[in-house]
């Protein structure tokens, strides 16, 4: 009984209502988190959809044929940033036999999946020798994930695919 007298009214209130207060606090925090996430999502859309997506997707047969032609080349194409000022992308083309593929002509467009305003139009690739090709960018590429859409040709072989790379 002496112990009860020494406890304050606040401590008694906590003893009686602690679990309901924890439950209410948890639900309030959950609602606040969901509102914050929804607000951020509305203010910053992902912009991953291209303009005129229906027209681009309507030619499914052409897309499939293009993909099959790309696979038939047997080429392995990689993209890397090679300069410190992030203004030169290097494409490396290896043929099906594992040898550097020279005499390739084509273009490369650069896309930033998270921000279409940073995309750069197709540029002609420049042969550097030993299966390497350079693409000079209009502006330095920002740090993050990028995609290079390579449209390459050598004789009858045609390669068109997206190559992902990361800029540090």
Short mmCIF file of C-alpha atoms in Angstrom, two decimals:
data_model
loop_
_atom_site.label_atom_id
_atom_site.label_comp_id
_atom_site.label_asym_id
_atom_site.label_seq_id
_atom_site.Cartn_x
_atom_site.Cartn_y
_atom_site.Cartn_z
CA UNK A 1 0.00 0.00 0.00
CA UNK A 2 2.87 2.36 0.69
CA UNK A 3 4.11 1.65 -2.81
CA UNK A 4 0.82 2.81 -4.34
CA UNK A 5 0.98 6.16 -2.54
CA UNK A 6 4.44 6.92 -3.91
CA UNK A 7 3.37 6.40 -7.52
CA UNK A 8 2.25 9.55 -9.28
CA UNK A 9 -1.03 9.96 -11.07
CA UNK A 10 0.81 9.94 -14.39
CA UNK A 11 2.47 6.62 -13.65
CA UNK A 12 -0.90 5.13 -12.69
CA UNK A 13 -2.40 6.48 -15.90
CA UNK A 14 0.42 4.87 -17.91
CA UNK A 15 -0.06 1.56 -16.10
CA UNK A 16 -3.73 1.51 -17.07
CA UNK A 17 -3.48 2.87 -20.64
CA UNK A 18 -0.05 1.95 -21.96
CA UNK A 19 -1.14 -0.63 -24.58
CA UNK A 20 -3.96 1.45 -26.07
CA UNK A 21 -1.53 4.39 -26.38
CA UNK A 22 1.06 2.20 -28.12
CA UNK A 23 -1.53 0.93 -30.58
CA UNK A 24 -2.79 4.45 -31.36
CA UNK A 25 0.80 5.72 -31.80
CA UNK A 26 1.64 2.84 -34.15
CA UNK A 27 -1.45 3.44 -36.30
CA UNK A 28 -0.78 7.20 -36.41
CA UNK A 29 2.83 6.62 -37.48
CA UNK A 30 1.68 4.20 -40.21
CA UNK A 31 -0.82 6.70 -41.61
CA UNK A 32 1.76 9.52 -41.50
CA UNK A 33 4.32 7.36 -43.34
CA UNK A 34 1.79 6.41 -46.04
CA UNK A 35 0.80 10.05 -46.55
CA UNK A 36 4.47 11.05 -46.88
CA UNK A 37 5.17 8.29 -49.43
CA UNK A 38 2.05 9.19 -51.46
CA UNK A 39 3.01 12.88 -51.45
CA UNK A 40 6.53 12.12 -52.68
CA UNK A 41 5.18 9.78 -55.37
CA UNK A 42 2.77 12.42 -56.69
CA UNK A 43 5.39 15.18 -56.73
CA UNK A 44 8.07 13.05 -58.44
CA UNK A 45 6.58 10.80 -61.15
CA UNK A 46 8.96 8.18 -62.56
CA UNK A 47 8.64 9.33 -66.21
CA UNK A 48 9.37 5.84 -67.47
CA UNK A 49 6.64 5.88 -70.10
CA UNK A 50 7.58 7.13 -73.53
CA UNK A 51 5.47 9.48 -75.56
CA UNK A 52 3.29 7.82 -78.21
CA UNK A 53 3.74 4.44 -76.52
CA UNK A 54 0.77 2.91 -78.35
CA UNK A 55 2.15 3.68 -81.81
CA UNK A 56 5.57 2.35 -80.80
CA UNK A 57 4.06 -0.86 -79.43
CA UNK A 58 1.67 -1.45 -82.35
CA UNK A 59 4.47 -2.77 -84.54
CA UNK A 60 5.10 -5.84 -82.41
CA UNK A 61 6.08 -8.02 -85.38
CA UNK A 62 8.83 -5.55 -86.36
CA UNK A 63 10.07 -5.41 -82.77
CA UNK A 64 10.27 -9.22 -82.57
CA UNK A 65 12.07 -9.45 -85.93
CA UNK A 66 14.52 -6.76 -84.82
CA UNK A 67 15.22 -8.61 -81.57
CA UNK A 68 15.78 -11.89 -83.46
CA UNK A 69 18.20 -10.13 -85.85
CA UNK A 70 20.09 -8.79 -82.84
CA UNK A 71 20.36 -12.27 -81.29
CA UNK A 72 21.51 -13.76 -84.62
CA UNK A 73 24.52 -11.45 -84.74
CA UNK A 74 25.92 -13.14 -81.63
CA UNK A 75 27.51 -9.84 -80.67
CA UNK A 76 28.15 -8.90 -77.07
CA UNK A 77 28.04 -5.13 -76.67
CA UNK A 78 29.01 -3.31 -73.48
CA UNK A 79 29.04 0.39 -72.61
CA UNK A 80 31.27 2.20 -70.13
CA UNK A 81 32.07 5.78 -69.21
CA UNK A 82 35.78 6.32 -69.86
CA UNK A 83 36.56 9.97 -69.13
CA UNK A 84 36.67 11.77 -65.83
CA UNK A 85 34.46 14.58 -67.14
CA UNK A 86 31.75 12.01 -68.07
CA UNK A 87 31.54 13.09 -71.69
CA UNK A 88 32.76 10.02 -73.58
CA UNK A 89 30.98 6.65 -73.64
CA UNK A 90 32.95 3.67 -74.93
CA UNK A 91 31.14 0.79 -76.66
CA UNK A 92 32.93 -2.53 -76.93
CA UNK A 93 31.65 -4.98 -79.57
CA UNK A 94 32.70 -8.64 -79.38
CA UNK A 95 31.51 -11.05 -82.09
CA UNK A 96 30.18 -14.59 -81.61
CA UNK A 97 33.72 -16.05 -81.81
CA UNK A 98 34.87 -13.80 -78.96
CA UNK A 99 36.95 -11.54 -81.21
CA UNK A 100 36.73 -7.73 -81.41
CA UNK A 101 34.25 -6.71 -84.08
CA UNK A 102 35.64 -3.97 -86.34
CA UNK A 103 34.09 -2.09 -89.29
CA UNK A 104 30.82 -1.49 -87.44
CA UNK A 105 28.83 1.65 -88.22
CA UNK A 106 25.84 3.02 -86.36
CA UNK A 107 24.46 5.34 -83.73
CA UNK A 108 23.98 5.43 -79.99
CA UNK A 109 21.29 7.32 -78.04
CA UNK A 110 21.65 7.90 -74.32
CA UNK A 111 18.68 7.69 -71.98
CA UNK A 112 18.38 8.41 -68.29
CA UNK A 113 15.54 6.12 -67.09
CA UNK A 114 14.70 8.38 -64.15
CA UNK A 115 14.64 11.73 -66.01
CA UNK A 116 13.70 12.11 -69.67
CA UNK A 117 14.99 15.70 -69.71
CA UNK A 118 18.57 14.36 -69.53
CA UNK A 119 18.16 12.09 -72.59
CA UNK A 120 20.54 12.71 -75.49
CA UNK A 121 19.75 12.18 -79.15
CA UNK A 122 21.46 9.60 -81.36
CA UNK A 123 25.10 10.29 -82.13
CA UNK A 124 27.29 8.58 -84.71
CA UNK A 125 29.78 6.13 -83.17
CA UNK A 126 33.48 6.71 -83.84
CA UNK A 127 35.75 3.70 -84.44
CA UNK A 128 38.67 3.50 -81.99
CA UNK A 129 40.02 0.09 -83.14
CA UNK A 130 40.02 -3.40 -81.56
CA UNK A 131 36.21 -3.53 -81.40
CA UNK A 132 35.92 -0.26 -79.46
CA UNK A 133 33.74 2.67 -80.47
CA UNK A 134 33.35 6.08 -78.83
CA UNK A 135 30.27 8.25 -78.43
CA UNK A 136 30.88 11.90 -77.50
CA UNK A 137 28.02 13.25 -75.36
CA UNK A 138 26.49 16.71 -75.73
CA UNK A 139 26.64 17.34 -71.99
CA UNK A 140 28.51 15.47 -69.26
CA UNK A 141 26.43 12.56 -67.98
CA UNK A 142 25.26 12.82 -64.38
CA UNK A 143 26.12 10.13 -61.88
CA UNK A 144 23.69 7.22 -61.92
CA UNK A 145 22.11 4.62 -64.18
CA UNK A 146 22.00 5.24 -67.94
CA UNK A 147 20.96 3.27 -71.01
CA UNK A 148 22.60 3.35 -74.41
CA UNK A 149 20.38 2.36 -77.32
CA UNK A 150 22.89 1.04 -79.83
CA UNK A 151 21.83 0.73 -83.47
CA UNK A 152 24.79 -1.00 -85.13
CA UNK A 153 25.38 -2.48 -88.60
CA UNK A 154 28.11 -4.50 -90.26
CA UNK A 155 27.25 -5.80 -93.70
CA UNK A 156 24.04 -7.82 -93.41
CA UNK A 157 24.19 -7.98 -89.60
CA UNK A 158 22.04 -5.56 -87.66
CA UNK A 159 22.17 -5.06 -83.88
CA UNK A 160 19.72 -2.85 -81.97
CA UNK A 161 19.45 -3.18 -78.21
CA UNK A 162 19.57 -1.28 -74.93
CA UNK A 163 22.77 -1.51 -72.94
CA UNK A 164 22.67 -0.40 -69.32
CA UNK A 165 25.69 1.20 -67.67
CA UNK A 166 26.45 3.23 -64.58
CA UNK A 167 28.24 6.56 -64.32
CA UNK A 168 30.25 7.05 -61.12
#
